mmCIF file of C-alpha atoms in Angstrom:
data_model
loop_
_atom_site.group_PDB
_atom_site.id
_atom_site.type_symbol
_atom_site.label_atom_id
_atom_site.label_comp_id
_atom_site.label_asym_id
_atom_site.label_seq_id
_atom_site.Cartn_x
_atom_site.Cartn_y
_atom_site.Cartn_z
ATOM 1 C CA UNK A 241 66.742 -4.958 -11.522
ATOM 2 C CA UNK A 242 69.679 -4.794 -8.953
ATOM 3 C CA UNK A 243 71.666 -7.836 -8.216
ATOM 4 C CA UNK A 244 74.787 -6.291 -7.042
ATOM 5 C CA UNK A 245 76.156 -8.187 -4.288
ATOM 6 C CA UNK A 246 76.938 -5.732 -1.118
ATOM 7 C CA UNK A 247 80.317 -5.019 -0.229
ATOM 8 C CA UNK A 248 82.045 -7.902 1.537
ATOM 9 C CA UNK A 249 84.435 -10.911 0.915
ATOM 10 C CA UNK A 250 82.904 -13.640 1.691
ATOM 11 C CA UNK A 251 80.281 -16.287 -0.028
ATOM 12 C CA UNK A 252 78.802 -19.536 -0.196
ATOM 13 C CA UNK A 253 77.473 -20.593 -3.323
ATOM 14 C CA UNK A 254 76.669 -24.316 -4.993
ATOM 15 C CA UNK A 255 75.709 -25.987 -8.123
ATOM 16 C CA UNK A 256 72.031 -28.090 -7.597
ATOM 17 C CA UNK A 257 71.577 -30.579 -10.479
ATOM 18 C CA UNK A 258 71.670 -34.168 -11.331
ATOM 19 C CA UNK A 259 74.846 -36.123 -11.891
ATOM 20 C CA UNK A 260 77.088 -33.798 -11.021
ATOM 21 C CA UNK A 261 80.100 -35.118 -9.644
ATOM 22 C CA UNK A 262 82.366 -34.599 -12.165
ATOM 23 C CA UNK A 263 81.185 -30.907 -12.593
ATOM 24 C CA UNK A 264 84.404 -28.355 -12.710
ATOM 25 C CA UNK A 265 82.492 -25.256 -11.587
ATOM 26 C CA UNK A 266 83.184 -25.513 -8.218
ATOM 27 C CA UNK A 267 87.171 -25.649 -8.843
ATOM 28 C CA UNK A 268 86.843 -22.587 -11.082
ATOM 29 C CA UNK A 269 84.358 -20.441 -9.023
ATOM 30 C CA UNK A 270 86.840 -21.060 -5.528
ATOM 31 C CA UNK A 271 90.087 -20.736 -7.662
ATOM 32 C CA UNK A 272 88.924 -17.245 -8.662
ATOM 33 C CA UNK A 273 87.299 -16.253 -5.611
ATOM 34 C CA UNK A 274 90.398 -16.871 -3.941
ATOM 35 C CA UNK A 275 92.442 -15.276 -6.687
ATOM 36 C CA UNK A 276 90.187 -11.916 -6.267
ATOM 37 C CA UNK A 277 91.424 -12.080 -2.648
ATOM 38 C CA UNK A 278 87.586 -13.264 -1.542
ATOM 39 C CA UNK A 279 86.806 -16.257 0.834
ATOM 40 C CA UNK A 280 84.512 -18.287 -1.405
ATOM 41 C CA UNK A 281 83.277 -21.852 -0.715
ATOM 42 C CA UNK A 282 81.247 -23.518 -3.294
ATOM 43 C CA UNK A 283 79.363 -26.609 -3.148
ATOM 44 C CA UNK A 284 77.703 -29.089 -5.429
ATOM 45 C CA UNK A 285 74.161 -30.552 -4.488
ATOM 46 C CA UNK A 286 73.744 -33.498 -6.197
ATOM 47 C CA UNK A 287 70.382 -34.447 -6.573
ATOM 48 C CA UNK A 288 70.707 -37.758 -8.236
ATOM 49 C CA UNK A 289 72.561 -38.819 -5.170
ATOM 50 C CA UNK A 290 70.062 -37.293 -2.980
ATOM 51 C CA UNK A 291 67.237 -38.904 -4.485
ATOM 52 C CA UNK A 292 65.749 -35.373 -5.165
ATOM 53 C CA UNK A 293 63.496 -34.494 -8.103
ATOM 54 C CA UNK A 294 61.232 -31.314 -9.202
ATOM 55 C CA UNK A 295 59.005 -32.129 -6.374
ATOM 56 C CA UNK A 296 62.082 -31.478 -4.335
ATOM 57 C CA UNK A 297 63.062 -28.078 -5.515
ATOM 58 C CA UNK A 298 61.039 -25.785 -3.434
ATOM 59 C CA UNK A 299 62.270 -27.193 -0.317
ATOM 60 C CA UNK A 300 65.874 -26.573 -2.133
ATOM 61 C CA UNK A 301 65.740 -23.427 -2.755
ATOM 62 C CA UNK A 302 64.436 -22.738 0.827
ATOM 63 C CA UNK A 303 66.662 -24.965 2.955
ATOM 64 C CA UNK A 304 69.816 -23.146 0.866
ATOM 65 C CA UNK A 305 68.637 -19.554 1.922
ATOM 66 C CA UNK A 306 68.214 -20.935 5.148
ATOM 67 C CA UNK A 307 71.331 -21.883 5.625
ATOM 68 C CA UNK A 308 72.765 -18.862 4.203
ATOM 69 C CA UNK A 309 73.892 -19.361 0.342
ATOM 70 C CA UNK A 310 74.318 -16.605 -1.318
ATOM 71 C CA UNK A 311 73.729 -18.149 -4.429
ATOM 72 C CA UNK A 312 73.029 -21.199 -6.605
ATOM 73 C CA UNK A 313 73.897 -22.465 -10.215
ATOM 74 C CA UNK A 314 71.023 -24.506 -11.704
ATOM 75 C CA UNK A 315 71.742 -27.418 -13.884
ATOM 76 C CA UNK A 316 69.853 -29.949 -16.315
ATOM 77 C CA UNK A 317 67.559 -30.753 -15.423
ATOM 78 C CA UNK A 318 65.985 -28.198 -13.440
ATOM 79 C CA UNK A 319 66.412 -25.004 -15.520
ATOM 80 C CA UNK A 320 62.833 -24.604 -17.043
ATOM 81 C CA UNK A 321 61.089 -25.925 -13.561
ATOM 82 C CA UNK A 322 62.791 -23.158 -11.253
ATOM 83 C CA UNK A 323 61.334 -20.614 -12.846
ATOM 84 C CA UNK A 324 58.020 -20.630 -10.578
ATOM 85 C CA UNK A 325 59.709 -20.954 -7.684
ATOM 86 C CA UNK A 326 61.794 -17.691 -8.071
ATOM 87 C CA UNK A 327 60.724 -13.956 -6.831
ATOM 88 C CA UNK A 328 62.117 -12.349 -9.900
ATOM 89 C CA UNK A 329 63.379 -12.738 -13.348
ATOM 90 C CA UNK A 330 65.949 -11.045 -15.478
ATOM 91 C CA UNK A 331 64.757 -9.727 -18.697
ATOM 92 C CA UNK A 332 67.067 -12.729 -20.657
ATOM 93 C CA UNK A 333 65.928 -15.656 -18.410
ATOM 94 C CA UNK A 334 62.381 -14.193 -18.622
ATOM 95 C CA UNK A 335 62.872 -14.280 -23.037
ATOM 96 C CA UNK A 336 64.719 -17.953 -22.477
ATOM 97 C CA UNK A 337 62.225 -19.508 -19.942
ATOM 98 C CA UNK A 338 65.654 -20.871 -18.111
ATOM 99 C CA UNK A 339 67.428 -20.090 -15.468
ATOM 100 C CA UNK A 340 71.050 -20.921 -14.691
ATOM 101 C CA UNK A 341 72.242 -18.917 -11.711
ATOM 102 C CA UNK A 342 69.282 -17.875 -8.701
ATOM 103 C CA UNK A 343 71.528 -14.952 -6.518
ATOM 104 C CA UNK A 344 69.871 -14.557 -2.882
ATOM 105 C CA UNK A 345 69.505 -11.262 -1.766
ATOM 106 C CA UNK A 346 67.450 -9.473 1.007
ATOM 107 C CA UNK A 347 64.879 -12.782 1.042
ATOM 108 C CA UNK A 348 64.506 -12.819 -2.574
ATOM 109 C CA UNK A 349 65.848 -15.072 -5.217
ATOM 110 C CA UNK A 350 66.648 -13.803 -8.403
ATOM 111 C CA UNK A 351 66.783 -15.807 -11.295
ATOM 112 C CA UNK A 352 69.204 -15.187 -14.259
ATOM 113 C CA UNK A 353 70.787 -17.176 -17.236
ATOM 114 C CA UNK A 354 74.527 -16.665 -18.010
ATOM 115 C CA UNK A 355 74.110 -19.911 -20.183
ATOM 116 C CA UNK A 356 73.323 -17.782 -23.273
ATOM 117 C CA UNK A 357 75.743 -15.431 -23.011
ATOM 118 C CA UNK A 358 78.814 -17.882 -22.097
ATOM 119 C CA UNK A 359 78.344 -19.735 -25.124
ATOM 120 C CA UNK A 360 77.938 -16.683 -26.702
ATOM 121 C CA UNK A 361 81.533 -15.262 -25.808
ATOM 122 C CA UNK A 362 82.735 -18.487 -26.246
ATOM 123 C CA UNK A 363 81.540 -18.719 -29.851
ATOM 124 C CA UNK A 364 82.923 -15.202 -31.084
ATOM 125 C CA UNK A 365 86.144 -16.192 -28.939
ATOM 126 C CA UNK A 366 86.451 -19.177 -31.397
ATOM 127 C CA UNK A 367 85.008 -18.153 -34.322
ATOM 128 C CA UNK A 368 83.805 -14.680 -34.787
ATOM 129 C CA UNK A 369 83.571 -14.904 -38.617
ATOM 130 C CA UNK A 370 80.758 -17.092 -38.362
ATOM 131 C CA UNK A 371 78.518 -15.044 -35.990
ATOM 132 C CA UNK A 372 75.986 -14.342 -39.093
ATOM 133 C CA UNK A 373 75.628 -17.888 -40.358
ATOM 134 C CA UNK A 374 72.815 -20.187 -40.598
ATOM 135 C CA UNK A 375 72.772 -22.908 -37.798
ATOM 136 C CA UNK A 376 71.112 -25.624 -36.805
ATOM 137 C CA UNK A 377 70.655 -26.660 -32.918
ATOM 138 C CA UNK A 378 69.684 -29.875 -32.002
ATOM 139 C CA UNK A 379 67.778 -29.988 -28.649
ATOM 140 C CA UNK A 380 65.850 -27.690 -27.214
ATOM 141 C CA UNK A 381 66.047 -28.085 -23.397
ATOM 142 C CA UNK A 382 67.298 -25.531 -21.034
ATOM 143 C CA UNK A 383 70.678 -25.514 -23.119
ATOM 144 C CA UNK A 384 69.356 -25.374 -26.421
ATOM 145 C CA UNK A 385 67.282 -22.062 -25.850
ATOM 146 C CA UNK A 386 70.257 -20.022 -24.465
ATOM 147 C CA UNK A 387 72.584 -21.406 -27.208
ATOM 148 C CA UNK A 388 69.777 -20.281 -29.676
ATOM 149 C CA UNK A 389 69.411 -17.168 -28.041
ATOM 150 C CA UNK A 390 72.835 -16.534 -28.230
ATOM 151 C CA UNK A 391 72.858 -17.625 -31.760
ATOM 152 C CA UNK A 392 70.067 -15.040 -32.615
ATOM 153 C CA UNK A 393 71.302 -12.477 -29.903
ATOM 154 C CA UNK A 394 74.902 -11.709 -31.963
ATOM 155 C CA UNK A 395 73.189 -11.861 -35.552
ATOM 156 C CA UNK A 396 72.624 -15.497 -37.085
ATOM 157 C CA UNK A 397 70.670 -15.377 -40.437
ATOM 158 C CA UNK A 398 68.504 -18.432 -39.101
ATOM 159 C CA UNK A 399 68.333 -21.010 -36.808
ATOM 160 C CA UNK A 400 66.627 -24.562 -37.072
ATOM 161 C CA UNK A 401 65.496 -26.191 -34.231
ATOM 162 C CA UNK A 402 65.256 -30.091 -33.821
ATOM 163 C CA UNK A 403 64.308 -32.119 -30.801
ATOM 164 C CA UNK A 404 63.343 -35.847 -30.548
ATOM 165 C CA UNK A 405 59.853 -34.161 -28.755
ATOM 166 C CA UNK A 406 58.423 -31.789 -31.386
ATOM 167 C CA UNK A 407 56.410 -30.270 -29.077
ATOM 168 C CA UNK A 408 59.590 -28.949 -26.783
ATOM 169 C CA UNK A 409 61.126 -27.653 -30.568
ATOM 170 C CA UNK A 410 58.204 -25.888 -31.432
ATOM 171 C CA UNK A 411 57.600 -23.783 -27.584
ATOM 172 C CA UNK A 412 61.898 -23.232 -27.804
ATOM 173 C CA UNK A 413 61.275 -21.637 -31.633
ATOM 174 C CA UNK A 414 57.790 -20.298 -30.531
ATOM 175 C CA UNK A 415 59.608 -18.527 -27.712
ATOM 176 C CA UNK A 416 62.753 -17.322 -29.532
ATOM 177 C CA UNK A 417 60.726 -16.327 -32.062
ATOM 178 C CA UNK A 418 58.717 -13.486 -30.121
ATOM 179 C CA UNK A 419 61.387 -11.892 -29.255
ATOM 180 C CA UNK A 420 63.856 -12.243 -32.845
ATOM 181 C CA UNK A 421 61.216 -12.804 -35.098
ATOM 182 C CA UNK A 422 59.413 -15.454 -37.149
ATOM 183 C CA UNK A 423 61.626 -15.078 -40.122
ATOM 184 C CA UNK A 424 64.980 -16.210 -38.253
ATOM 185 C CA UNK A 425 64.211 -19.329 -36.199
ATOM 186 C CA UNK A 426 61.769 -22.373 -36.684
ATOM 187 C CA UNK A 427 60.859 -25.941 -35.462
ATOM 188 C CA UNK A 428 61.483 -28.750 -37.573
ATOM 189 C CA UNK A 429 61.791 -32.621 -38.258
ATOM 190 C CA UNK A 430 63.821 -32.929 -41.359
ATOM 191 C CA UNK A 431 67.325 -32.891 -39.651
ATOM 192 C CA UNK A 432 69.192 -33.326 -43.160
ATOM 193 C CA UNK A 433 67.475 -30.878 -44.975
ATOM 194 C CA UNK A 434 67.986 -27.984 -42.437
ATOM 195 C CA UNK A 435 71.995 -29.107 -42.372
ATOM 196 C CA UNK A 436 71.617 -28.851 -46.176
ATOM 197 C CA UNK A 437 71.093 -24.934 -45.956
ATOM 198 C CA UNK A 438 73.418 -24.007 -42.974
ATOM 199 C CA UNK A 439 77.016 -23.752 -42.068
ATOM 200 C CA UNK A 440 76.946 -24.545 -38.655
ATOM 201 C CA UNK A 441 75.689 -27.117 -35.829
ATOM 202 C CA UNK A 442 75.290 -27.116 -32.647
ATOM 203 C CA UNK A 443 74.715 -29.992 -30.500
ATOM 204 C CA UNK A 444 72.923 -28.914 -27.026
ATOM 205 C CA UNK A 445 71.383 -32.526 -25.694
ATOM 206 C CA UNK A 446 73.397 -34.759 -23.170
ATOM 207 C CA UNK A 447 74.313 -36.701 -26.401
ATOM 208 C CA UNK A 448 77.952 -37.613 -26.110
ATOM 209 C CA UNK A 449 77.888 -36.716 -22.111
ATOM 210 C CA UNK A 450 79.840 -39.601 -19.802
ATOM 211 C CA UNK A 451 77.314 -41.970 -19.480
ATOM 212 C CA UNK A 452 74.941 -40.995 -22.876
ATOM 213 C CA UNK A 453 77.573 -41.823 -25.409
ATOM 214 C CA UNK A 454 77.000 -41.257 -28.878
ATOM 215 C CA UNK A 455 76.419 -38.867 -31.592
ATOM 216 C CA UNK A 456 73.560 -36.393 -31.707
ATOM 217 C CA UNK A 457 73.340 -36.840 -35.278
ATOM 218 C CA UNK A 458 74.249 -39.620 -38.115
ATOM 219 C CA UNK A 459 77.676 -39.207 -38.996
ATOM 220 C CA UNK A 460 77.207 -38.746 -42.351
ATOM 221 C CA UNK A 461 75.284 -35.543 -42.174
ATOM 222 C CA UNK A 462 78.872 -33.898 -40.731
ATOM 223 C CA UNK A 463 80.377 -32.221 -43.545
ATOM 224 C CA UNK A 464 83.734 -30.719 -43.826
ATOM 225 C CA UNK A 465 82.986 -27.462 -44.300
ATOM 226 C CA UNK A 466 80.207 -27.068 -41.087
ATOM 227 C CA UNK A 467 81.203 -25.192 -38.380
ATOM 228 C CA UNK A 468 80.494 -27.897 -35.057
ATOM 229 C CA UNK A 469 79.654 -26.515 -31.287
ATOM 230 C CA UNK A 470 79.309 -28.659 -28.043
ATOM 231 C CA UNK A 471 77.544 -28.166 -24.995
ATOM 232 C CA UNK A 472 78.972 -31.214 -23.480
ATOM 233 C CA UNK A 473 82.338 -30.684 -21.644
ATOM 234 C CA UNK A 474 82.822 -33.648 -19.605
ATOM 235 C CA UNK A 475 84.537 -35.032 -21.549
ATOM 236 C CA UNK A 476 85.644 -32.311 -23.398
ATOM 237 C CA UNK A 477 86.324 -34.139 -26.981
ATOM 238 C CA UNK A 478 82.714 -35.806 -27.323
ATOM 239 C CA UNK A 479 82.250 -37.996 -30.235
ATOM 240 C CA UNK A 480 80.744 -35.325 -32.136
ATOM 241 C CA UNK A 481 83.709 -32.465 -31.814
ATOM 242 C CA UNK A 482 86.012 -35.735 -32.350
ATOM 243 C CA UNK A 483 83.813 -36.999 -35.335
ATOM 244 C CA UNK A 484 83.986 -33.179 -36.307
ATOM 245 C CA UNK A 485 87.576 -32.366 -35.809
ATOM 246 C CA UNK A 486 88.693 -35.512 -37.962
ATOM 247 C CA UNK A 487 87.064 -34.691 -40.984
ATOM 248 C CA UNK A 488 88.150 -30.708 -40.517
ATOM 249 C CA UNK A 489 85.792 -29.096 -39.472
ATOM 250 C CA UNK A 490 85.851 -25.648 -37.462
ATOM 251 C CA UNK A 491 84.921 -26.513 -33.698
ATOM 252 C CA UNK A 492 83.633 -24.830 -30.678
ATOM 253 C CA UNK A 493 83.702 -27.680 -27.667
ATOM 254 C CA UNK A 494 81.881 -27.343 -24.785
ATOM 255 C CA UNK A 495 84.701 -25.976 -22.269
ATOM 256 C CA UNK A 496 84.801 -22.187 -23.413
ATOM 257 C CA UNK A 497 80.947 -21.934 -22.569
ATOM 258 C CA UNK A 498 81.497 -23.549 -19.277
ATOM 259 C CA UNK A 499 84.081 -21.053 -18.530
ATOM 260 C CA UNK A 500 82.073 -17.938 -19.517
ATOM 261 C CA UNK A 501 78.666 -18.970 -18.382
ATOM 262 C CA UNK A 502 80.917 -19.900 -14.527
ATOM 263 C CA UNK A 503 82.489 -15.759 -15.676
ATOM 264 C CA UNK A 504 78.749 -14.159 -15.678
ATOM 265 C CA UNK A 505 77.954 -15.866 -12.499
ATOM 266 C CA UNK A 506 80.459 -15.242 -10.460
ATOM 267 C CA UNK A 507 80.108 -11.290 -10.909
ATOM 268 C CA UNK A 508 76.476 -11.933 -10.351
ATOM 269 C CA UNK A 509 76.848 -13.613 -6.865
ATOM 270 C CA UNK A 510 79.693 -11.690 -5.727
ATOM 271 C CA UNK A 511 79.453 -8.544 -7.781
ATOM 272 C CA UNK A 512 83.413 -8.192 -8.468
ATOM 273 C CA UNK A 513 84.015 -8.562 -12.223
ATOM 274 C CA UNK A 514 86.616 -11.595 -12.530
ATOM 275 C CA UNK A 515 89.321 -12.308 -14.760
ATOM 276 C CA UNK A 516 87.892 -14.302 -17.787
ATOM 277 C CA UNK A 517 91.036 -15.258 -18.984
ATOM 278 C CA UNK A 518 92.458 -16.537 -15.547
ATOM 279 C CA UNK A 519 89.413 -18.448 -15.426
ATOM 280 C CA UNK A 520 90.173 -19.727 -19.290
ATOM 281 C CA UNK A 521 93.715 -21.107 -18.057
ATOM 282 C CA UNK A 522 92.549 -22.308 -14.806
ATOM 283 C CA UNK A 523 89.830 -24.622 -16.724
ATOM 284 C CA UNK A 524 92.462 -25.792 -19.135
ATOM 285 C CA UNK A 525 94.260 -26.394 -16.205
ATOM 286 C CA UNK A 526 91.918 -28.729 -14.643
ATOM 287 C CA UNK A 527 90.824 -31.111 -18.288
ATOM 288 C CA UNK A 528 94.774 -31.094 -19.093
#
């Protein structure tokens, strides 16, 4: 599969999800685009504000090749519902059944996840003792597969999947599953008992977002000595890493795989490899 972007300087790219004004992609993708000496312009499609919905998507997706984009980022919650809409899938978004970043080229679009693989560099970034340690992820959206991909991708024991819908935790562990095997990942209810036999948690629902406040969890179940991840970055100290943090726990929050999922796409749209840890300082930069 070739997504290479052909030689030239200049792209237009956007983020298409819902409630996404606060989003910090589009700072970070033009920042570095015009660091790497390229004119990039990046915009964010907000379909909330739009009024848009699945039923919407097609029409999207066609209206932005149209009009020349070179490039989109997909957000909640249209990462699973893309997928039929695309010409082509990468072998990870294929695994994941999400998609994260569609890259136009020659009439096609190309669907591909960097999702799994920022949080993934994010995690060993942070914490790269714990890469073999049992986990439990709680939801099992678009989010929750790549961060239990990426969990099972750089060598967890076992993860445990839990999801208010069973039925969505059972396809995500079904699906991992086939491609790491039955013996390291299942579905299940009982929360407290998979927390019991793991070191580390990961919270991948919009639990703790601005506007869904909360935990993703009961409090109690946070021990001391778990390891605690975040999808969430806006805001960047959710209740959970704050929770977490206060009763010393090891923590991954959401900004580091906002950064490196934003690192994977931008050498995917404009095939020049950026500067990860530019991007890490810009980002800090920006939720200072």
């Amino acid at each position: 599969m070739t997504t290479a972007a052909p030689a030239r300087t200049s792209f237009l790219l956007g983020l298409f999800g819902a409630g996404i004004g606060g989003s910090l992609t589009p700072a970070m993708q033009e920042r570095e685009g015009f660091a790497s000496g390229l004119n990039l312009t990046y915009r964010l499609v907000d379909a909330e504000r739009l009024g848009y919905g699945a039923e919407n998507l097609a029409e999207m997706l066609d209206w932005a090749q149209r009009f020349g984009f070179d490039g989109l980022n997909i957000t909640h919650p249209f990462k699973q519902v893309v997928i039929p809409l695309l010409d082509e899938l990468s072998d990870d978004a294929h695994d994941l059944g999400a998609v994260n970043t569609v890259v136009f080229r020659d009439g096609r679009a190309i669907g591909r996840n960097t999702d799994w693989s920022g949080w993934g560099r994010a995690f060993r970034r942070r914490l790269p003792e714990a890469v073999s340690d049992r986990a439990v992820l709680v939801g099992a959206g678009g989010a929750g597969s790549a961060v239990g991909y990426a969990l099972l991708e750089q060598g967890s024991a076992h993860v445990s999947i839990v999801d208010v819908d069973v039925e969505k935790a059972q396809a995500c562990a079904t699906r991992l599953a086939k491609r790491f095997g039955d013996d390291r990942v299942r579905a299940t209810t009982d929360l407290a008992g998979a927390l019991a036999s793991a070191q580390g948690l990961v919270n991948a629902t919009p639990t703790g977002m601005t506007g869904h406040p909360g935990l993703p969890v009961p409090a109690e179940l946070v021990r001391e000595d778990l390891w605690v991840s975040d999808v969430v970055y806006f805001p960047l100290e959710t209740e959970l890493i704050h929770l977490a943090r206060s009763r010393g726990c090891r923590v991954v929050p959401g900004g580091g795989m906002a950064v490196f999922q934003a690192v994977g796409a931008f050498e995917y749209f404009t095939g020049v490899e950026p500067d990860a840890e530019r991007m890490v300082r810009h980002f800090e930069e920006l939720t200072s």
